[in-house]
Short mmCIF file of C-alpha atoms in Angstrom, two decimals:
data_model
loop_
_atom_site.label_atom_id
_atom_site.label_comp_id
_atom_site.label_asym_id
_atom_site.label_seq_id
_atom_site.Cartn_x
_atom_site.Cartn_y
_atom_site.Cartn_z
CA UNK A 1 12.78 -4.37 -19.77
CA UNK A 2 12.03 -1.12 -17.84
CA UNK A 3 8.89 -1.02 -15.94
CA UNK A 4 7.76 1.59 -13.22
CA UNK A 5 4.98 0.15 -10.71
CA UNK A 6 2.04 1.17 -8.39
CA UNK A 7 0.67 -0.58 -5.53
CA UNK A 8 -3.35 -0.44 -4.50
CA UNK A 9 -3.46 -0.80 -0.82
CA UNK A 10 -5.65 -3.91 0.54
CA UNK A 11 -4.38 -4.76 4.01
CA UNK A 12 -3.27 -8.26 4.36
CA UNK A 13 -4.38 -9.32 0.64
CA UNK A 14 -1.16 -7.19 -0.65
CA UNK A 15 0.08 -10.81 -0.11
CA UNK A 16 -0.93 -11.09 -3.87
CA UNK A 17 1.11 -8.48 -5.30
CA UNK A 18 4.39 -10.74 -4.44
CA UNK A 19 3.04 -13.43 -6.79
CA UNK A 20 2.74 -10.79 -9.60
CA UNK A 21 6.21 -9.77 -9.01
CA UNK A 22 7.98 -12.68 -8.86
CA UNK A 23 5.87 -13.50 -12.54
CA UNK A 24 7.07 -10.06 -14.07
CA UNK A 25 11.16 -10.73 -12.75
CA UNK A 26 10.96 -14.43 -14.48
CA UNK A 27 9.66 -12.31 -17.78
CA UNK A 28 12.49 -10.35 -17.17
CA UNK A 29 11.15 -6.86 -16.31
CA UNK A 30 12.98 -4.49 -13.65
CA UNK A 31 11.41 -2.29 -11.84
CA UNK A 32 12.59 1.08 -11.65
CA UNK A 33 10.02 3.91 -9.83
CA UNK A 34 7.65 2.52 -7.44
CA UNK A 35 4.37 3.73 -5.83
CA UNK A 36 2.00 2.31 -3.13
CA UNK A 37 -0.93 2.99 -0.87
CA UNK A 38 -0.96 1.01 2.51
CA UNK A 39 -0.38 -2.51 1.88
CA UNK A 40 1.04 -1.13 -1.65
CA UNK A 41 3.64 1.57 0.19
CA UNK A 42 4.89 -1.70 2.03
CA UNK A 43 5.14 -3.74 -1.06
CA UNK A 44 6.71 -0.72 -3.52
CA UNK A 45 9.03 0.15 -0.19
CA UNK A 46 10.58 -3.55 -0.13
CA UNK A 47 11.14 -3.93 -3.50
CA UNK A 48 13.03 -0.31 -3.69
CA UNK A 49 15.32 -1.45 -1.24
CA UNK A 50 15.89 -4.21 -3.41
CA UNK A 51 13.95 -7.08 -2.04
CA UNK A 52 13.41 -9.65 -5.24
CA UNK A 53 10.13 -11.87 -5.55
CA UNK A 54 12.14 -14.89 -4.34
CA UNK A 55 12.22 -13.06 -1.00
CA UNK A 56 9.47 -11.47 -0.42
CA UNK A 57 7.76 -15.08 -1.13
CA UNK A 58 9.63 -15.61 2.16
CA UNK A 59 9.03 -12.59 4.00
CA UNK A 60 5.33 -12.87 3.34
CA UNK A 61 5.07 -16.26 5.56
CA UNK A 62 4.93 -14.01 8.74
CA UNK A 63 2.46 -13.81 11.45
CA UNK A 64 0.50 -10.92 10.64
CA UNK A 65 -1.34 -10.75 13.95
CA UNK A 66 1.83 -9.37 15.53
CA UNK A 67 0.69 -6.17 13.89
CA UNK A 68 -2.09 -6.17 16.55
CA UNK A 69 -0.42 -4.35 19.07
CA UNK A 70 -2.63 -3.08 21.79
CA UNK A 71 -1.02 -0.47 24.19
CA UNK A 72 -2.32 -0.71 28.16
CA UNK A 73 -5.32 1.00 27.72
CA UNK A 74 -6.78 -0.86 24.41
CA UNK A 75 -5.39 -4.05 26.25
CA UNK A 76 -7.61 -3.66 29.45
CA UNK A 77 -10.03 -6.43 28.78
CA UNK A 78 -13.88 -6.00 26.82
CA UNK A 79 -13.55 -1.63 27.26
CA UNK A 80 -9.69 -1.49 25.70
CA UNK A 81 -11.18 -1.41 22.27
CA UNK A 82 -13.30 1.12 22.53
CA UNK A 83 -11.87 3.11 24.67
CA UNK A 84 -8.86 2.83 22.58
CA UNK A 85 -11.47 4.38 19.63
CA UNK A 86 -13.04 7.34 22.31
CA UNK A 87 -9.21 8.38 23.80
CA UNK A 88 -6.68 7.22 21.00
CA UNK A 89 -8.67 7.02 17.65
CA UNK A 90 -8.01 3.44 16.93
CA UNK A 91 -8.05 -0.17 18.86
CA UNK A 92 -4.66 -0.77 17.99
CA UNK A 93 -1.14 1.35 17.82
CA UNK A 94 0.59 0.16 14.51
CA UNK A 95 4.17 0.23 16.25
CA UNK A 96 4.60 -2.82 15.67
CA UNK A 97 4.49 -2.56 11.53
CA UNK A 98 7.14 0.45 11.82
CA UNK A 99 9.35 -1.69 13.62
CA UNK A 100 9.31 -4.58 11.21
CA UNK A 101 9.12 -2.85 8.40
CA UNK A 102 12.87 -0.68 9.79
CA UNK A 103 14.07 -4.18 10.25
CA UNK A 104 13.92 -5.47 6.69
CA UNK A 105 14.58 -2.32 5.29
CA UNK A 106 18.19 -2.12 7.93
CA UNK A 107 18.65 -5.92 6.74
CA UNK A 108 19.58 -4.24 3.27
CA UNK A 109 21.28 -1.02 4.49
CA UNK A 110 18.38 1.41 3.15
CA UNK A 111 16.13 2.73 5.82
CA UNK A 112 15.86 6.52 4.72
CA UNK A 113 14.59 8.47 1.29
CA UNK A 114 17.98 9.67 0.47
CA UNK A 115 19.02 5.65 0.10
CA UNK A 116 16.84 5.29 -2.59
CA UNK A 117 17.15 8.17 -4.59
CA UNK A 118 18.16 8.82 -8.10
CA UNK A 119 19.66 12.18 -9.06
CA UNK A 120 18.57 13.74 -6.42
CA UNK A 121 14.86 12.58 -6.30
CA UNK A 122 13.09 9.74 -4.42
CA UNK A 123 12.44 6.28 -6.42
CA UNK A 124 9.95 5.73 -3.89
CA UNK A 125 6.30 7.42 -3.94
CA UNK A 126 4.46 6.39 -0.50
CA UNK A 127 0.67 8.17 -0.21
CA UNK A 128 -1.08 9.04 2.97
CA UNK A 129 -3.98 10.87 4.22
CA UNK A 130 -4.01 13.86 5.77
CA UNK A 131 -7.17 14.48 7.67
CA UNK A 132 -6.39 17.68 9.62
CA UNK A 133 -6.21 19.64 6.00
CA UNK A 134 -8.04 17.10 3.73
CA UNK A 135 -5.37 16.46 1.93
CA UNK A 136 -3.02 13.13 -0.15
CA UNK A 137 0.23 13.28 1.36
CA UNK A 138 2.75 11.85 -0.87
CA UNK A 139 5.84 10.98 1.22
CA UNK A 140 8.54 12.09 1.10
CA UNK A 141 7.50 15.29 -1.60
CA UNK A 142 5.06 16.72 0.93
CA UNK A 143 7.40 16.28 4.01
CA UNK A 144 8.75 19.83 4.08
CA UNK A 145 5.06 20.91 5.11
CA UNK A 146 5.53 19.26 7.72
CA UNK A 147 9.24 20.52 9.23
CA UNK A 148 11.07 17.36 7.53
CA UNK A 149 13.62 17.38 5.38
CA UNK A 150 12.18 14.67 3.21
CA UNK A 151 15.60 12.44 2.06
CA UNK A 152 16.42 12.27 5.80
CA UNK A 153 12.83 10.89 6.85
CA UNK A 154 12.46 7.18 7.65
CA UNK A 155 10.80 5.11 5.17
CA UNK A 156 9.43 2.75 7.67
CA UNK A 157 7.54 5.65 9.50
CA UNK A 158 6.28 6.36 6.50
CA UNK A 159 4.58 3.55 5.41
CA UNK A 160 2.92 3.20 8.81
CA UNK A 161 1.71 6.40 8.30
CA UNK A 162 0.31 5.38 4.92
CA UNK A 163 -1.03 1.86 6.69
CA UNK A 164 -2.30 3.68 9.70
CA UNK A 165 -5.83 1.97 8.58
CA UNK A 166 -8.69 4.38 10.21
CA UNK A 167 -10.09 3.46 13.70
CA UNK A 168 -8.01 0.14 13.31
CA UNK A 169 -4.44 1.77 14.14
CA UNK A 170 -4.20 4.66 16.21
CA UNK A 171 -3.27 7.54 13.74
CA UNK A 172 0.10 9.22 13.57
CA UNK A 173 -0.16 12.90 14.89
CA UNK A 174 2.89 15.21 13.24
CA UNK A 175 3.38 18.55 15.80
CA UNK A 176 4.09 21.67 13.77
CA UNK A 177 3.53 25.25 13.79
CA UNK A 178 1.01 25.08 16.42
CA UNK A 179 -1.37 22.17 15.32
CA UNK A 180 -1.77 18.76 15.34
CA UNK A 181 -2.04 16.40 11.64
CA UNK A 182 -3.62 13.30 11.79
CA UNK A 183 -2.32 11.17 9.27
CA UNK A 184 -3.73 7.76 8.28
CA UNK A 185 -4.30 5.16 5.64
CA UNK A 186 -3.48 6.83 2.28
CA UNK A 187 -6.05 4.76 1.02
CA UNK A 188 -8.96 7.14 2.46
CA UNK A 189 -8.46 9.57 -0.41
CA UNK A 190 -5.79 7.79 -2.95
CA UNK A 191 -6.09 3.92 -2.83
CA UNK A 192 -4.82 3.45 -5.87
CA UNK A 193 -1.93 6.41 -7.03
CA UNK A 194 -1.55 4.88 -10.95
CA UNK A 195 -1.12 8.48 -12.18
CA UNK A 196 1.87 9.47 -9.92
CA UNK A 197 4.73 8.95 -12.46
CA UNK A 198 3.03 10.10 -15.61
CA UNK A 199 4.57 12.25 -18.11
CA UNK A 200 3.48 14.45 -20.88
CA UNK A 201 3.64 12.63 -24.00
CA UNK A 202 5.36 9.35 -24.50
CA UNK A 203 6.88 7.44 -21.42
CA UNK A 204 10.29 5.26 -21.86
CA UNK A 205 8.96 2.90 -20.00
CA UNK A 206 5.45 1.36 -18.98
CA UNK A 207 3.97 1.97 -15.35
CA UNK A 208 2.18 -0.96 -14.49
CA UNK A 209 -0.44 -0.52 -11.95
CA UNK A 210 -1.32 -3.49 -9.54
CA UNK A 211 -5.24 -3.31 -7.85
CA UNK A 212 -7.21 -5.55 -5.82
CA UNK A 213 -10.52 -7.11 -6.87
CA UNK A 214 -13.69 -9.31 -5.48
CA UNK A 215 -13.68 -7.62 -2.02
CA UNK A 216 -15.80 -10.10 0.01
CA UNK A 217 -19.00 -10.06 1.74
CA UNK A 218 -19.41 -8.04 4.68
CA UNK A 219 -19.58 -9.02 8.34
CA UNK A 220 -22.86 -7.65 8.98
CA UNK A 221 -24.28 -9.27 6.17
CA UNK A 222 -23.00 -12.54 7.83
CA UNK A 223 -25.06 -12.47 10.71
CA UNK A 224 -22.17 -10.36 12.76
CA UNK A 225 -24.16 -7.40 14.07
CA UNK A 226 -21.83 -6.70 17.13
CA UNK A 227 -20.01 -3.15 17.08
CA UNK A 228 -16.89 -4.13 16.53
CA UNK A 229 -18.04 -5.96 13.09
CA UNK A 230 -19.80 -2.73 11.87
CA UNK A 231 -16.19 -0.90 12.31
CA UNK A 232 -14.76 -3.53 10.33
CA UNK A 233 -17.16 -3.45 7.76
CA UNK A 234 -16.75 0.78 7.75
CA UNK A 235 -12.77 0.36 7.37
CA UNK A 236 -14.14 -2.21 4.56
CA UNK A 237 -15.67 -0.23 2.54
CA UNK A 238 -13.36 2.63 2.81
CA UNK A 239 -10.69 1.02 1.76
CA UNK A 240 -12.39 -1.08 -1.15
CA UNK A 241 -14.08 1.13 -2.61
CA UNK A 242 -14.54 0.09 -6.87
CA UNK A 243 -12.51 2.53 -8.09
CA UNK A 244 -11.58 0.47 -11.26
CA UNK A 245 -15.09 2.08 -12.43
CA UNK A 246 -13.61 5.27 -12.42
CA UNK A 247 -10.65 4.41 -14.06
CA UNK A 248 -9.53 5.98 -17.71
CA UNK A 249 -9.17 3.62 -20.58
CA UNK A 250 -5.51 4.68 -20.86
CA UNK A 251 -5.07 3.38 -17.09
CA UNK A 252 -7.27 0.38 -17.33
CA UNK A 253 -5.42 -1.06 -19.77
CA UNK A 254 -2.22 -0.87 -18.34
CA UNK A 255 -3.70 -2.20 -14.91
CA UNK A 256 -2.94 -5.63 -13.27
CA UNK A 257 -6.47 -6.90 -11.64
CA UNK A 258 -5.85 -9.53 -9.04
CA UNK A 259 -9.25 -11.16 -7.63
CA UNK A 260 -8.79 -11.47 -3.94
CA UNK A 261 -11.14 -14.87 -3.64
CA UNK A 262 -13.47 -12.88 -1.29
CA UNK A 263 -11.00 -12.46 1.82
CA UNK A 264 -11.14 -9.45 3.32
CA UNK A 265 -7.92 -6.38 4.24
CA UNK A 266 -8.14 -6.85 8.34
CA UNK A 267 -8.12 -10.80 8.18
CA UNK A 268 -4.84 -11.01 10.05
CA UNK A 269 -5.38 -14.34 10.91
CA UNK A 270 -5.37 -15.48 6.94
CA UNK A 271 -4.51 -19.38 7.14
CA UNK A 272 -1.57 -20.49 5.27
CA UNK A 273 -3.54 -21.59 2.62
CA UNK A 274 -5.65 -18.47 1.95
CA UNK A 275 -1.77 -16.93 1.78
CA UNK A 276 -0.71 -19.27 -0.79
CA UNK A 277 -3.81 -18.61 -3.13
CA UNK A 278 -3.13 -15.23 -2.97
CA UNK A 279 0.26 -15.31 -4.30
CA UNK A 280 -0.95 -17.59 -6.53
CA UNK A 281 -3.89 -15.22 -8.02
CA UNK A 282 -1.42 -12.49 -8.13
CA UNK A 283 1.23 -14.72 -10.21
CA UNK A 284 -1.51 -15.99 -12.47
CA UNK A 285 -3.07 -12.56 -13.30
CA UNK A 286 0.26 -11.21 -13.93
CA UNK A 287 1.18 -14.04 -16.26
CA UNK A 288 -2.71 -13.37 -18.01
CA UNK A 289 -1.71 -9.42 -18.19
CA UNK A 290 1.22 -9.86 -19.69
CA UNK A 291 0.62 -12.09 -22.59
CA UNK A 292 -2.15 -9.40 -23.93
CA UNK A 293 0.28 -6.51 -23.09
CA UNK A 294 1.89 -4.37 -25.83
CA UNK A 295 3.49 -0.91 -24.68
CA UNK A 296 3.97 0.07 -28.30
CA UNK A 297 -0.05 -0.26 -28.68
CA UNK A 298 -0.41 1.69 -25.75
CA UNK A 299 1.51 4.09 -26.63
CA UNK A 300 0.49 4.88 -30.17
CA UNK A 301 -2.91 4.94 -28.55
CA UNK A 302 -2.72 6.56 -25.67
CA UNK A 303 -0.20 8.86 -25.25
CA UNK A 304 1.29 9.92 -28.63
#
């Protein structure tokens, strides 16, 4: 079975979406377009490439604090941070992600748009923010804006374009024409990109659409009054913002929820336990989706 799929971002909890994926291959569904926001673009990039459940189950048992990459300045002791904010927008660079993420892609010989193409156009649908003009950037469509020819742009740059998560990871600044783009977390104006692939009228296929639930309590709210918990708690809320109350029927219904069990998108230091319930939620909500699911009901419903 044919499925197309979109990723909500959700910073480290995107550990969740591997457990829905390895439930939908063992029901025998194959992916075909995918779609993702932050955490999502890294999950829907992966799996283009061809990266399978099995491995990502793998993959996922990483140290995600190696993603903390300070440069000098933001490493200079009690000031880096915020002078990292005043001088380079963010406490952290985000190298670090881009250079994984080229790694695992190189590991299956796909590192650019053009490798996962079909007929000329992208499989892949990665969404960023565009601050500078106030704008979603979906990647690679939008690239030519920029000066790139979009099936020869790296598709590790850009997800950490679309994970560049605000005041947390210094942005990524694209020259051209004269001005400077600041381009960050695609989840500041698109978290969760479930229309991308639609159609008029009837689909061939289902596009499933995977979001994040039960964001946590905040820091502040724990006692943690200090300013780098209130920048947390901003980058928080941004990124977790309810939008499944804003959601169509004709989307909710074809969306995967996945509770999160209250742990929050910058915990980098998740425990290996906190990891495995998150696959675990993910497989479980997946395997509670589908056995409700009907695409002929949807579509005689919804998009006759």
């Amino acid at each position: 079975m044919k499925a197309d799929a979109i990723f909500e971002g959700g910073g480290v909890r995107g550990i969740s979406f591997v457990g829905a994926i390895s439930c939908l291959e063992e029901k025998g569904y194959e992916l075909q377009r995918l779609a993702g926001t932050s955490a999502g673009a890294i999950m829907a990039a992966l799996l283009a490439v061809g990266y399978t459940g099995k491995e990502l189950r793998v993959i996922i048992n990483t140290d995600f604090t190696r993603f903390l990459d300070p440069d000098v300045l933001q490493a200079i002791p009690l000031l880096g941070k915020p002078l990292g904010l005043l001088l380079e927008k963010g406490m952290y660079q985000g190298d670090s992600l881009e250079v994984w993420m080229h790694g695992l892609l190189k590991a299956k010989g796909k590192t650019k748009f053009k490798d996962v193409q079909l007929e000329g156009r992208s499989r892949l649908k990665i969404i960023a923010s565009d601050i500078t003009k106030k704008e979603i950037v979906v990647l690679p469509d939008d690239l030519p804006k920029y000066g790139f020819d979009p099936m020869e742009f790296e598709i590790a740059k850009a997800v950490r374009m679309s994970a560049g998560i605000p005041l947390f990871f210094n942005p990524v600044i694209i020259e051209y024409r004269d001005c400077h783009y600041y381009i960050i977390d695609g989840g500041v104006l698109s978290n969760f990109p479930v229309w991308i692939f639609d159609v008029e009228g009837a689909p061939g296929w289902p596009t499933f659409g995977f979001q994040l639930i039960d964001p946590g309590e905040g820091n502040c709210s724990k006692g943690k009054t200090d300013l780098l918990s209130y920048i947390l708690d901003i980058i928080e809320a941004m990124l977790e913002e309810d939008q499944s109350r804003y959601l169509r029927d004709k989307d909710s219904v074809r969306t995967l929820s996945i509770p999160t069990l209250g742990i929050q998108s910058t915990d980098f230091n998740l425990s290996q336990e906190d990891s495995n319930k998150l696959y675990l939620s993910g497989y479980e909500s997946c395997k509670k989706f589908l056995k409700q699911w009907d695409f002929r009901n949807y579509v005689g419903k919804y998009r006759r």
